[in-house]
Structure formats: structure tokens, C-alpha cells
Coordinates of C-alpha atoms (C1' of nucleotides) in Angstrom, one line a residue:
Chain X
M78 CA 12.1 -20.3 -11.3
E79 CA 10.8 -21.6 -14.7
N80 CA 8.5 -18.6 -15.0
P81 CA 10.5 -16.3 -17.6
F82 CA 8.3 -13.5 -16.8
L83 CA 9.0 -13.5 -13.1
R84 CA 12.4 -14.3 -13.5
K85 CA 13.1 -11.3 -15.9
L86 CA 11.1 -8.9 -13.7
Q87 CA 12.9 -9.8 -10.4
K88 CA 16.2 -9.6 -12.1
S89 CA 16.1 -6.0 -12.5
N90 CA 13.5 -4.8 -10.0
P91 CA 13.2 -4.7 -6.3
L92 CA 10.2 -7.0 -5.8
T93 CA 9.6 -9.0 -2.7
D94 CA 8.5 -12.5 -2.6
E95 CA 5.1 -11.4 -1.8
D96 CA 5.0 -9.1 -5.0
L97 CA 6.1 -12.1 -7.1
R98 CA 3.4 -14.3 -5.5
F99 CA 0.9 -11.6 -6.0
I100 CA 1.5 -11.3 -9.5
E101 CA 1.3 -15.0 -9.8
R102 CA -2.2 -15.0 -8.2
C103 CA -3.1 -12.3 -10.9
T104 CA -2.5 -14.4 -13.8
G105 CA -5.3 -16.6 -15.1
A106 CA -5.2 -19.9 -16.8
L107 CA -2.5 -20.4 -19.5
R108 CA -3.8 -20.1 -22.9
D109 CA -2.4 -21.9 -25.9
V110 CA -2.4 -20.5 -29.4
P111 CA -1.7 -22.5 -32.4
G112 CA 1.2 -21.2 -34.6
D113 CA 0.5 -18.6 -37.5
Q114 CA -2.6 -17.3 -35.9
D115 CA -3.5 -14.0 -35.0
I116 CA -3.6 -13.1 -31.3
V117 CA -5.0 -9.6 -31.4
T118 CA -5.6 -7.2 -34.3
E119 CA -5.3 -3.6 -34.9
G120 CA -8.0 -1.6 -33.3
E121 CA -9.3 -4.3 -31.0
R122 CA -9.8 -3.8 -27.4
P123 CA -8.8 -7.1 -25.6
P124 CA -10.4 -7.8 -22.3
T125 CA -7.2 -9.0 -20.6
C126 CA -3.6 -8.3 -20.8
L127 CA -1.2 -10.9 -21.8
V128 CA 2.4 -12.2 -20.9
L129 CA 3.9 -14.5 -23.4
M130 CA 5.3 -17.7 -21.5
E131 CA 6.5 -19.9 -24.5
G132 CA 6.8 -19.3 -28.2
L133 CA 7.6 -16.6 -30.7
V134 CA 5.1 -13.9 -31.5
G135 CA 5.3 -11.1 -33.9
R136 CA 4.1 -7.5 -33.7
Y137 CA 3.2 -6.0 -37.1
K138 CA 1.4 -3.4 -38.9
Q139 CA -0.4 -3.8 -42.1
L140 CA -0.3 -0.8 -44.6
R141 CA -2.9 0.0 -47.2
N142 CA -0.7 -0.6 -50.0
G143 CA -0.5 -4.2 -48.9
R144 CA 3.0 -4.0 -47.6
R145 CA 3.5 -5.3 -44.0
Q146 CA 6.0 -4.0 -41.3
I147 CA 7.0 -6.6 -38.6
L148 CA 7.7 -4.2 -35.6
A149 CA 9.0 -6.5 -33.1
F150 CA 9.7 -10.4 -32.2
Q151 CA 8.6 -10.9 -28.8
V152 CA 10.0 -13.8 -26.7
P153 CA 8.9 -15.7 -23.6
G154 CA 8.9 -13.2 -20.5
D155 CA 7.6 -10.5 -22.5
F156 CA 4.7 -8.6 -21.3
I157 CA 3.2 -8.5 -24.9
D158 CA -0.2 -7.0 -24.3
M159 CA -0.1 -4.2 -21.7
H160 CA -1.5 -1.8 -24.0
S161 CA -5.1 -3.1 -23.8
F162 CA -5.1 -2.0 -20.1
V163 CA -3.2 1.3 -20.6
L164 CA -4.4 2.6 -23.9
G165 CA -7.6 0.4 -24.4
R166 CA -7.4 0.0 -28.1
L167 CA -4.4 -1.7 -29.8
D168 CA -2.7 0.3 -32.6
H169 CA -1.2 -2.9 -34.2
S170 CA -1.6 -6.6 -34.5
M171 CA 0.1 -9.6 -33.0
T172 CA 0.6 -13.0 -34.4
S173 CA 1.9 -16.1 -33.2
I174 CA 4.7 -17.3 -35.2
T175 CA 5.1 -20.6 -33.6
P176 CA 2.6 -22.4 -31.2
C177 CA 2.5 -20.0 -28.1
R178 CA 1.3 -20.3 -24.5
M179 CA 0.2 -17.1 -22.9
A180 CA -0.8 -15.9 -19.3
P181 CA -3.9 -13.5 -19.3
I182 CA -3.8 -10.8 -16.6
S183 CA -7.3 -9.4 -16.2
H184 CA -7.5 -5.6 -16.2
N185 CA -9.2 -5.5 -12.9
A186 CA -5.9 -7.1 -11.4
M187 CA -3.9 -4.5 -13.3
Q188 CA -6.0 -1.7 -11.7
E189 CA -5.5 -3.3 -8.3
I190 CA -1.8 -3.3 -8.9
V191 CA -1.9 0.3 -9.8
N192 CA -3.8 1.1 -6.9
A193 CA -2.4 -0.9 -4.3
H194 CA 0.9 -2.3 -5.4
P195 CA 3.2 0.6 -6.5
R196 CA 6.5 -1.6 -6.8
I197 CA 4.7 -4.0 -9.2
A198 CA 3.2 -1.3 -11.1
L199 CA 6.5 0.3 -11.4
A200 CA 8.2 -2.8 -12.6
F201 CA 5.5 -3.0 -15.1
W202 CA 5.9 0.4 -16.3
R203 CA 9.6 -0.2 -16.6
E204 CA 9.0 -3.0 -18.9
A205 CA 6.9 -0.7 -21.1
M206 CA 9.7 1.6 -21.2
I207 CA 12.1 -0.8 -22.2
E208 CA 9.9 -1.9 -24.9
A209 CA 9.9 1.8 -26.2
A210 CA 13.7 1.6 -25.9
I211 CA 13.8 -1.3 -28.0
F212 CA 11.6 0.5 -30.7
R213 CA 14.1 3.5 -30.7
D214 CA 16.9 1.1 -31.5
W215 CA 14.8 -0.2 -34.5
V216 CA 14.6 3.2 -35.7
V217 CA 18.2 3.6 -35.5
N218 CA 18.6 0.2 -37.3
L219 CA 16.2 1.1 -40.1
G220 CA 17.2 4.5 -40.5
Q221 CA 21.0 4.4 -40.6
R222 CA 22.3 0.9 -41.2
P223 CA 22.8 -0.7 -44.5
A224 CA 21.6 -4.3 -45.0
Y225 CA 24.5 -6.4 -43.7
E226 CA 24.8 -4.5 -40.6
R227 CA 21.1 -4.2 -40.1
V228 CA 20.6 -7.8 -40.1
A229 CA 23.4 -8.5 -37.9
H230 CA 22.2 -6.0 -35.4
A231 CA 18.6 -7.6 -35.4
F232 CA 20.2 -11.1 -34.6
C233 CA 22.3 -9.6 -31.9
E234 CA 19.5 -8.2 -30.0
L235 CA 17.3 -11.4 -30.4
A236 CA 20.2 -13.4 -29.0
C237 CA 20.7 -11.1 -26.0
R238 CA 17.0 -11.1 -25.2
L239 CA 16.5 -14.8 -25.6
D240 CA 19.7 -15.3 -23.6
A241 CA 18.2 -13.1 -20.8
V242 CA 15.2 -15.7 -20.5
G243 CA 17.5 -18.9 -20.7
Q244 CA 16.5 -19.5 -24.4
L245 CA 19.9 -19.3 -26.0
H246 CA 21.7 -22.6 -26.1
D247 CA 25.4 -22.8 -27.6
N248 CA 24.7 -19.4 -29.1
S249 CA 21.7 -20.8 -31.0
F250 CA 17.9 -20.4 -30.8
R251 CA 14.8 -21.4 -32.4
F252 CA 13.8 -18.9 -34.9
P253 CA 11.4 -20.5 -37.5
V254 CA 10.9 -17.3 -39.7
T255 CA 10.8 -17.1 -43.5
Q256 CA 13.2 -14.8 -45.3
E257 CA 10.0 -13.0 -46.4
E258 CA 9.1 -12.3 -42.7
L259 CA 12.7 -11.5 -41.7
G260 CA 12.6 -8.9 -44.7
Q261 CA 9.3 -7.5 -43.5
A262 CA 11.0 -6.8 -40.0
V263 CA 14.2 -5.2 -41.2
G264 CA 12.7 -3.3 -44.2
F265 CA 14.0 -5.3 -47.2
T266 CA 12.8 -7.8 -49.8
A267 CA 13.1 -11.4 -49.2
V268 CA 15.5 -11.6 -52.2
H269 CA 17.7 -9.1 -50.7
V270 CA 17.5 -10.8 -47.3
N271 CA 18.6 -14.1 -49.0
R272 CA 21.8 -12.4 -50.2
V273 CA 22.7 -11.0 -46.8
L274 CA 22.1 -14.1 -45.1
Q275 CA 24.5 -15.7 -47.7
R276 CA 27.1 -13.3 -47.0
L277 CA 26.7 -13.6 -43.1
R278 CA 27.0 -17.2 -43.5
A279 CA 30.0 -17.0 -45.9
D280 CA 31.7 -14.8 -43.3
G281 CA 31.1 -17.4 -40.7
L282 CA 29.0 -15.4 -38.5
V283 CA 25.7 -17.0 -38.5
T284 CA 23.4 -19.6 -40.2
H285 CA 19.9 -19.8 -40.5
E286 CA 18.4 -23.4 -41.1
G287 CA 16.0 -25.8 -39.9
G288 CA 14.2 -23.0 -38.1
R289 CA 17.0 -22.2 -35.9
L290 CA 19.5 -19.3 -35.9
T291 CA 23.1 -20.1 -34.9
I292 CA 25.6 -17.5 -34.2
H293 CA 29.2 -18.8 -34.9
D294 CA 31.0 -15.7 -33.9
R295 CA 29.2 -13.7 -31.5
E296 CA 31.9 -11.0 -31.1
R297 CA 32.3 -10.3 -35.0
L298 CA 28.6 -10.3 -35.4
E299 CA 28.3 -7.7 -32.9
R300 CA 31.1 -5.6 -34.5
A301 CA 29.3 -6.3 -37.8
G302 CA 26.1 -5.0 -36.6
D303 CA 27.6 -2.0 -34.3
F304 CA 25.8 -3.6 -31.4
E305 CA 25.8 -2.3 -28.1
P306 CA 23.2 -3.8 -25.7
S307 CA 22.9 -1.1 -23.0
Y308 CA 19.5 -0.1 -24.4
L309 CA 18.0 -3.5 -23.4
Y310 CA 18.6 -2.8 -19.6
L311 CA 19.3 -6.3 -18.9
S312 CA 22.7 -5.6 -17.1
G313 CA 22.1 -7.2 -13.5
S314 CA 25.8 -6.1 -12.9
D315 CA 25.3 -2.4 -13.4
P316 CA 22.5 -1.0 -11.4
D317 CA 20.1 0.7 -13.6
R318 CA 17.8 2.1 -11.3
G319 CA 18.4 5.5 -10.1
P320 CA 18.4 6.9 -6.6
Q321 CA 14.9 6.0 -5.7
K322 CA 13.0 3.5 -3.7
G323 CA 15.8 3.0 -1.1
R324 CA 17.7 0.3 -2.9
Q325 CA 20.7 2.8 -2.8
S326 CA 20.5 6.3 -2.2
E327 CA 23.9 7.7 -3.4
P328 CA 23.7 8.4 -7.2
Q329 CA 26.9 7.1 -8.4
V330 CA 29.4 9.5 -10.1
Chain J
M129 CA -5.2 26.1 -19.2
E130 CA -2.1 27.6 -20.6
N131 CA -0.1 24.5 -19.3
P132 CA 0.2 22.3 -22.5
F133 CA 1.1 19.3 -20.3
L134 CA -1.9 19.3 -18.0
R135 CA -4.1 20.3 -20.9
K136 CA -3.1 17.1 -22.6
L137 CA -3.1 14.8 -19.7
Q138 CA -6.5 16.1 -18.7
K139 CA -8.0 15.8 -22.2
S140 CA -7.6 11.9 -22.1
N141 CA -7.2 10.8 -18.7
P142 CA -9.8 10.6 -15.7
L143 CA -7.9 13.1 -13.6
T144 CA -9.6 15.2 -10.9
D145 CA -9.0 18.8 -10.3
E146 CA -6.9 17.6 -7.2
D147 CA -4.8 15.4 -9.2
L148 CA -4.0 18.4 -11.6
R149 CA -3.2 20.5 -8.6
F150 CA -1.1 17.9 -7.1
I151 CA 0.9 17.5 -10.5
E152 CA 1.3 21.3 -10.5
R153 CA 2.7 21.2 -6.9
C154 CA 5.3 18.4 -8.0
T155 CA 6.8 20.5 -10.8
G156 CA 9.8 22.6 -9.6
A157 CA 10.8 26.1 -11.0
L158 CA 10.7 26.4 -14.9
R159 CA 14.1 26.0 -16.5
D160 CA 15.2 27.6 -19.7
V161 CA 17.7 26.2 -22.1
P162 CA 19.2 28.1 -24.9
G163 CA 18.8 26.8 -28.5
D164 CA 20.9 24.1 -30.0
Q165 CA 22.2 22.6 -26.6
D166 CA 22.4 19.2 -25.3
I167 CA 19.8 18.6 -22.5
V168 CA 20.7 15.2 -21.4
T169 CA 23.3 12.8 -23.1
E170 CA 23.2 9.2 -23.6
G171 CA 24.3 7.2 -20.6
E172 CA 23.6 9.9 -18.2
R173 CA 21.4 9.6 -15.1
P174 CA 19.5 13.0 -14.8
P175 CA 18.4 13.8 -11.2
T176 CA 15.0 15.0 -12.1
C177 CA 12.3 14.2 -14.7
L178 CA 11.5 16.8 -17.2
V179 CA 8.3 18.1 -18.9
L180 CA 8.7 20.4 -22.1
M181 CA 6.8 23.5 -21.8
E182 CA 7.8 25.6 -24.7
G183 CA 10.2 25.0 -27.7
L184 CA 11.3 22.0 -29.8
V185 CA 13.7 19.3 -28.8
G186 CA 15.2 16.4 -30.5
R187 CA 16.0 13.0 -29.3
Y188 CA 18.8 11.3 -31.2
K189 CA 21.4 8.5 -31.0
Q190 CA 24.9 8.9 -32.3
L191 CA 26.4 6.0 -34.1
R192 CA 30.0 4.9 -34.0
N193 CA 30.4 5.5 -37.7
G194 CA 29.4 9.3 -37.1
R195 CA 26.1 9.0 -38.5
R196 CA 23.3 10.2 -36.4
Q197 CA 19.6 9.3 -36.0
I198 CA 17.0 11.6 -34.8
L199 CA 14.4 9.5 -33.1
A200 CA 11.8 12.0 -32.4
F201 CA 10.9 15.7 -32.3
Q202 CA 9.3 16.7 -29.1
V203 CA 6.7 19.4 -28.6
P204 CA 5.2 21.3 -25.8
G205 CA 3.2 19.1 -23.3
D206 CA 5.6 16.2 -23.9
F207 CA 7.0 14.4 -20.8
I208 CA 10.4 14.3 -22.3
D209 CA 12.4 12.7 -19.7
M210 CA 10.3 10.1 -17.9
H211 CA 13.2 7.6 -18.5
S212 CA 15.5 8.9 -15.8
F213 CA 12.9 7.9 -13.1
V214 CA 11.8 4.6 -14.5
L215 CA 15.0 3.4 -16.0
G216 CA 17.7 5.4 -14.4
R217 CA 20.1 5.6 -17.3
L218 CA 19.3 7.3 -20.6
D219 CA 19.9 5.3 -23.6
H220 CA 20.0 8.4 -25.9
S221 CA 20.6 12.0 -25.9
M222 CA 18.1 15.1 -26.2
T223 CA 19.0 18.4 -27.7
S224 CA 17.1 21.6 -27.8
I225 CA 16.4 22.7 -31.4
T226 CA 14.9 26.1 -30.3
P227 CA 15.3 27.6 -27.0
C228 CA 13.3 25.7 -24.5
R229 CA 11.5 26.0 -21.2
M230 CA 11.1 22.9 -19.1
A231 CA 9.5 21.9 -15.9
P232 CA 11.4 19.4 -13.6
I233 CA 9.7 16.7 -11.6
S234 CA 11.7 15.3 -8.9
H235 CA 12.2 11.6 -8.6
N236 CA 10.9 11.6 -5.1
A237 CA 7.7 13.3 -6.4
M238 CA 7.5 10.8 -9.1
Q239 CA 8.0 8.1 -6.4
E240 CA 5.1 9.7 -4.3
I241 CA 2.9 9.6 -7.4
V242 CA 3.6 5.9 -8.0
N243 CA 2.9 5.2 -4.3
A244 CA -0.2 7.2 -3.4
H245 CA -1.6 8.6 -6.7
P246 CA -2.6 6.0 -8.9
R247 CA -4.8 7.8 -11.3
I248 CA -1.8 10.2 -12.2
A249 CA 0.6 7.3 -12.3
L250 CA -1.5 5.7 -14.8
A251 CA -1.7 9.0 -16.8
F252 CA 2.1 9.0 -16.9
W253 CA 2.1 5.5 -17.7
R254 CA 0.0 6.2 -20.7
E255 CA 2.1 8.9 -21.8
A256 CA 4.9 6.5 -22.1
M257 CA 3.0 4.1 -24.1
I258 CA 1.9 6.6 -26.5
E259 CA 5.3 7.5 -27.0
A260 CA 6.2 3.9 -27.7
A261 CA 3.3 3.8 -30.1
I262 CA 4.8 6.7 -32.0
F263 CA 8.2 5.0 -32.1
R264 CA 6.4 2.0 -33.5
D265 CA 4.9 4.2 -36.3
W266 CA 8.3 5.6 -37.4
V267 CA 9.6 2.1 -37.6
V268 CA 7.0 1.5 -40.1
N269 CA 7.6 4.8 -41.7
L270 CA 11.3 4.1 -42.1
G271 CA 10.9 0.4 -43.0
Q272 CA 8.2 0.6 -45.7
R273 CA 7.9 4.0 -47.2
P274 CA 9.9 5.6 -49.8
A275 CA 11.0 9.2 -49.5
Y276 CA 8.0 11.2 -50.6
E277 CA 5.5 9.5 -48.5
R278 CA 7.9 9.3 -45.9
V279 CA 8.5 13.0 -45.3
A280 CA 4.7 13.6 -46.0
H281 CA 3.8 11.2 -43.2
A282 CA 6.5 12.7 -40.8
F283 CA 4.9 16.0 -41.4
C284 CA 1.4 14.9 -40.7
E285 CA 2.4 13.5 -37.4
L286 CA 3.8 16.7 -36.4
A287 CA 1.0 18.7 -37.3
C288 CA -1.4 16.4 -35.4
R289 CA 0.7 16.6 -32.2
L290 CA 1.2 20.3 -32.3
D291 CA -2.5 20.8 -33.0
A292 CA -3.3 18.9 -29.8
V293 CA -1.4 21.4 -27.8
G294 CA -2.7 24.5 -29.6
Q295 CA 0.5 25.2 -31.5
L296 CA -0.8 24.8 -34.8
H297 CA -2.1 28.0 -36.6
D298 CA -3.5 28.0 -40.0
N299 CA -2.1 24.8 -40.7
S300 CA 1.3 26.2 -40.1
F301 CA 3.8 25.8 -37.3
R302 CA 7.4 26.7 -36.1
F303 CA 10.0 24.1 -37.3
P304 CA 13.3 25.6 -37.6
V305 CA 15.4 22.4 -38.7
T306 CA 17.8 22.2 -41.3
Q307 CA 17.3 19.8 -44.4
E308 CA 20.3 18.0 -42.9
E309 CA 18.4 17.5 -39.6
L310 CA 15.3 16.3 -41.2
G311 CA 17.5 13.9 -43.3
Q312 CA 18.6 12.4 -39.9
A313 CA 15.3 12.0 -38.7
V314 CA 13.7 10.3 -41.7
G315 CA 16.8 8.5 -42.8
F316 CA 17.8 10.2 -46.0
T317 CA 20.8 12.7 -46.9
A318 CA 20.1 16.1 -47.0
V319 CA 20.5 16.4 -50.7
H320 CA 17.7 13.8 -51.0
V321 CA 15.4 15.6 -48.4
N322 CA 16.0 18.7 -50.5
R323 CA 14.7 17.2 -53.8
V324 CA 11.6 15.6 -51.7
L325 CA 10.8 18.9 -50.4
Q326 CA 10.8 20.5 -53.7
R327 CA 8.3 17.8 -55.0
L328 CA 6.1 18.5 -51.9
R329 CA 6.2 22.1 -52.6
A330 CA 5.8 21.7 -56.3
D331 CA 2.7 19.6 -55.7
G332 CA 1.2 22.4 -53.5
L333 CA 1.2 20.2 -50.3
V334 CA 3.9 22.0 -48.0
T335 CA 6.4 24.8 -47.7
H336 CA 9.3 25.1 -45.5
E337 CA 10.8 28.4 -45.2
G338 CA 11.6 31.0 -42.5
G339 CA 11.7 28.2 -39.9
R340 CA 8.1 27.4 -40.4
L341 CA 6.3 24.6 -42.2
T342 CA 3.2 25.4 -43.7
I343 CA 0.8 22.7 -45.0
H344 CA -1.2 23.9 -48.0
D345 CA -3.4 20.9 -48.5
R346 CA -3.7 18.8 -45.4
E347 CA -6.1 16.1 -46.9
R348 CA -3.8 15.4 -49.8
L349 CA -0.6 15.6 -47.5
E350 CA -2.3 12.9 -45.3
R351 CA -3.1 10.7 -48.4
A352 CA 0.3 11.1 -49.7
G353 CA 1.9 9.9 -46.5
D354 CA -0.6 7.2 -45.8
F355 CA -1.3 9.0 -42.6
E356 CA -3.7 7.6 -40.1
P357 CA -3.6 9.3 -36.7
S358 CA -5.1 6.8 -34.5
Y359 CA -1.8 5.5 -33.0
L360 CA -1.6 9.1 -31.4
Y361 CA -4.4 8.3 -29.2
L362 CA -5.6 12.0 -29.3
S363 CA -9.1 11.4 -30.2
G364 CA -11.1 13.0 -27.4
S365 CA -14.2 12.0 -29.2
D366 CA -13.5 8.3 -29.1
P367 CA -12.9 7.1 -25.6
D368 CA -9.9 5.0 -25.9
R369 CA -9.5 3.8 -22.3
G370 CA -10.9 0.2 -22.0
P371 CA -13.4 -0.9 -19.5
Q372 CA -11.5 0.2 -16.4
K373 CA -11.8 2.7 -13.7
G374 CA -15.5 3.3 -13.9
R375 CA -15.7 5.9 -16.6
Q376 CA -17.6 3.6 -18.7
S377 CA -18.1 -0.1 -18.4
E378 CA -19.6 -1.2 -21.6
P379 CA -17.0 -1.8 -24.2
Q380 CA -18.5 -0.3 -27.6
V381 CA -19.0 -2.6 -30.4
Chain E
dC102 C1' 4.2 -38.9 -56.9
dG103 C1' 2.4 -34.0 -57.9
dT104 C1' 1.9 -29.8 -55.4
dT105 C1' 3.2 -26.0 -52.7
dT106 C1' 6.1 -23.2 -50.1
dG107 C1' 10.4 -21.2 -49.4
dA108 C1' 15.4 -20.6 -50.7
dT109 C1' 18.4 -19.4 -54.4
dT110 C1' 20.1 -17.2 -58.8
dG111 C1' 20.6 -13.8 -62.6
dA112 C1' 19.3 -9.6 -65.4
dC113 C1' 17.9 -5.4 -65.1
dA114 C1' 15.4 -0.8 -63.3
dC115 C1' 15.4 2.6 -60.1
dG116 C1' 15.6 5.1 -55.9
dA117 C1' 18.9 7.2 -52.9
dG118 C1' 23.8 8.2 -51.9
dT119 C1' 28.1 10.8 -53.2
dC120 C1' 30.7 14.4 -54.7
dA121 C1' 31.3 18.8 -56.2
dA122 C1' 29.9 23.3 -57.7
dC123 C1' 27.2 27.1 -57.1
dA124 C1' 23.7 30.3 -55.0
dC125 C1' 22.1 32.6 -51.3
dC126 C1' 21.9 34.9 -46.9
dA127 C1' 23.2 36.7 -42.2
dG128 C1' 26.8 38.0 -39.6
dT129 C1' 31.2 39.9 -39.1
dG130 C1' 34.9 42.8 -39.2
dG131 C1' 37.8 46.0 -41.6
Chain Q
dC212 C1' 29.6 50.4 -46.7
dC213 C1' 31.7 46.6 -48.6
dA214 C1' 34.6 42.3 -48.7
dC215 C1' 34.5 38.1 -46.5
dT216 C1' 33.0 34.2 -44.0
dG217 C1' 30.2 30.1 -42.8
dG218 C1' 26.0 27.9 -42.9
dT219 C1' 22.4 26.3 -45.7
dG220 C1' 19.8 25.5 -49.9
dT221 C1' 19.9 23.9 -54.7
dT222 C1' 21.7 21.7 -58.7
dG223 C1' 23.8 18.2 -61.9
dA224 C1' 26.5 14.0 -63.1
dC225 C1' 27.5 9.6 -61.7
dT226 C1' 27.7 5.4 -58.4
dC227 C1' 25.7 2.0 -55.8
dG228 C1' 22.5 -0.3 -53.0
dT229 C1' 18.2 -2.4 -53.1
dG230 C1' 14.0 -3.5 -55.6
dT231 C1' 11.7 -6.1 -59.3
dC232 C1' 10.6 -9.9 -62.1
dA233 C1' 11.1 -14.3 -63.4
dA234 C1' 13.2 -18.9 -63.6
dT235 C1' 15.0 -22.7 -61.1
dC236 C1' 15.7 -25.6 -57.2
dA237 C1' 15.0 -28.1 -52.8
dA238 C1' 12.3 -29.6 -49.2
dA239 C1' 8.0 -30.4 -47.2
dC240 C1' 3.4 -32.5 -47.7
dG241 C1' -0.9 -34.2 -49.1

DNA sequence: CGTTTGATTGACACGAGTCAACACCAGTGG
DNA sequence: CCACTGGTGTTGACTCGTGTCAATCAAACG
């Protein structure tokens, strides 16, 4: 399965082959977007949903005072615009950080899924709630952790999520963001991010160069970032889904 | 309609009377919880979903180093535990700040809604995505705003959400949290929150006493907090839902 | 080549944390 | 009825993490 979206969905949802084929039929022709270009902007009402197939996109909100917060980095397999169907209007913007390839899903198709394909609808719903769990974790990260730990934590999350879609190779992944952008994501100035990165590098945890992030000591990085990945709900091993839909009916103690 | 949950759902979702009655039939006997007690804790797999009918509850995550981040204050009408059905396991905890009354919805009922009541399922899904939008806004608040603006912003949001369920009277609402707790929500120490509250009071914006928060100048408070409520998707006036499900089919310019 | 963009460095300013003392109040028990 | 208690709010002095500003450097690029 080279489709990262289906691969991810399949891994933690009880979807039939027919479900997967149906989702495939729902997606329109792939759309390419050059790097560093807005995909949707705050307030817009995009006519279709979007799934990210390749590339890196950033969600962000622009403040009146000129500052900008990057809310999330989205990776291949992420259902990056479900909002337009469920909420209509977007409350934030998205921009392509690298050139991207996206698969559209029409609102009509989404509506049909809700009407007649409950397993798929629930899988999408689940994706949305995992997204919310990730935002919660960013709240914790921004609210409670000092710079060094915060950046470490952010890197751990990215690594995990990329690993889940097979985009982590030798603990290294493509991550062509400037220190300015990193700062806008973790809530620090570029200058301060620079100093933190230097410390992380000096400590032998990660290096960021040539548009790649390389993790040299995953375990120590996770300890430094106080990282605990259960909020990502990736564990294929541990069956997250509760006692519904007949996969198992005994809630485990 | 004294049921704040149905009232809120109805306001921004195209639900029929029959839908509403069905939701009512899905909810079990109301559950009362005394104040200051954990409702669910991280890692648990609650057997039913929960809707908050009365009281104030706080979501939080406890860190290893002893610090705690309050992720959200939940108010009557909030679907506080949808997670247990969609994700199974909880990734954070919830505690009652005041005595609370909650309505359970069984996972079986939820499953039936997904299977056979798409309008309701979509309405719930929408609630989940609004929750995520609120977390996004907290990310911005924690990442970009200094103390004074941050606290002001948090108060504005609470006021808006409480207003939507008729719990804001004369720009004042019940809010019996300590400065310590407020600090854990906005990412500051209690001491610093104290100084910020004094400034807000001195500036004639808000007072917090006797377990109530009173807003004396809503407009100036919103300006101070750089508050813009569109992310709450409350606007009954502006039809947020896009061109689906036949309510209207022309997207407005 | 110059130009531009991003990374790096240093000096200094400032917002927020820390620690400790004190005030205030509700409750409790003698 | 009053002493005592514990929790919360308040204040001040000091520390420290992060921001600001500005200069320099390196690499990419036209």
C-alpha cells in the first residue's frame, strides 16, 4: 500500500477492503501545489476536503499584531482539510512548506459517507479526534515546558508521526523549515531556537541541516522532551478502540 | 428548552424534532458528581460517553515533573466525553471544579447514531471539531500572547461560550477557580496571575471575587485580549455550514 | 561576483519565576 | 467565644529564561 492515508486508516480502524476501495473512489485527481504557497486561508470555504499525500504543510494563524503561530505540521496521510465539510468555514490557514500532492474528496462524497458508510465515517471522525489530541499536547508543550524540552518534544512527535507513514529513515526525515518557522511553532524567537538547537546538537540528540532533521539518540531525546506517544493513538499493538463495533466485546481490565 | 446540550446542537445543526427526541432517548439517568473530584483519568476507558449539563469541569494533563496543564474549562452543554467512544482510551483527565450534573450516552447508542442517524452523527462530529478549534486557539494564546493579553483572551472565550448556553448574566458568571488553577490553565505561576488580575481590575476590565468573574468592559477586554470569536462557530446569524445537506446551496461571497 | 536569505553570536532589557513573608478568611475544635 | 488551622490572595526582592537589537557569517542564487 503506497497510499499513506489508507495505510494509516487501515491500521487502526476496522475497515473492510470494500471500504478502502470506496474511499479510493471518492478521491478526485491528485493536485500538486508548489512549495511555500497558501493552500487555504482563514475564513475561506473550500469546496472540497483534502488529504495530504506527499509533502509538508503547516497550519497557522496570523495575529493582528503581526505575529504568527504555526499550529501544526502536517505530514503525508493526514486528512488536512476535513474542516471545510464539517464546519464549512476555516478558522485558520494552511500553507505548503514543501511542494505537495493532495487528494481532494468532494463534500458530496463526504456526505454520502456519513449517510451510508458508518465505518468510514467513524474512521474519519477518529482522525479528527486524534488531531484534537495532538493540539491538546501542544497546549501542554507550550504551557508547561521550557525551551529545550519543548523543542525536543516537538521533534519526537514529528518523528513518531512520520514513522507511522514510513517517512522516517534511519531516524532522519525531511524537514526544511527555517529556525524562524520553528520558532513560530514552538513559541520562541528564531534567535532562541537557534541557541536551543545548538544545545541539542552539542548534547548529541539531533542535528538539523540540509533540510533534514536527524535524531541521534531517540531515547535520550524522548526523555529530554518528556515524550510519551500514547496521545497519538498509533499503537497497533494496543487495541485502542473500546468495546464497540464487534471487534472485541470484552472491555479489558 | 432547558437542556443546554440540545439547545446548542439545535442552534447550529439542521436537526429535526425527531432527531432531538432521539438524542434525548439515548441519554441515561443524570449523574451527579460532587465538586473537586476526578471524573475520568488519563488512560481510562470509560464505558459511556458524557454530556455536561450543569457545573464546571476542567480537563488537564499531569506531567512527570509534577506540573499540571489545564487544557480546557468545560461548561454546560459541552459533550465532555466523546473520546471514550471514538478513541476508546482517554489521553487526559477530567475533574469537576464545581458539583456537576452529567448525562451519560452509552457507546451502543453512539454506535446506533453513527449507523442510522447521520444528521446526529454529523452534529456530534461537528462538536468534536469545534473542540479542536478551541484547542488551536489556546495554542495561539499560549504561544504568542504575553500574560495580560492571554488572561484577557481566556476570559473572553469563557464569556462567549457561557453566553451561548445562557449562563452569562450581566456579563458575570460563576467561576470558582483559584489563581493557582488559572495559572495552570494559562501557563503562568499563581503569583504572576495574581499580578495580572490586579492590573485587569485596576484597568476596570474584570473582577474575580466570590467565585464569580465579572466583566466590566467587554469591548475593551476583547481588544486587550485580541479576541475574535469566529473560531467558536457560535454565530447563528452567519450560516457556517457549507453547501451540503440542502439547507442552502449557494455559497455566499 | 553582488545580493539575499538564513544561521550564528554577543550585549543588554524585560517578563515571568522563585522564595518568603504576610494578610485574610472560613472552618474547626477547645 | 476565641485560638488555631489551612488554604488562598497579596506583596516585595531577587533570579533567570527569553526577547530584542544589531552585527557578522555562510550558503544559495541571480
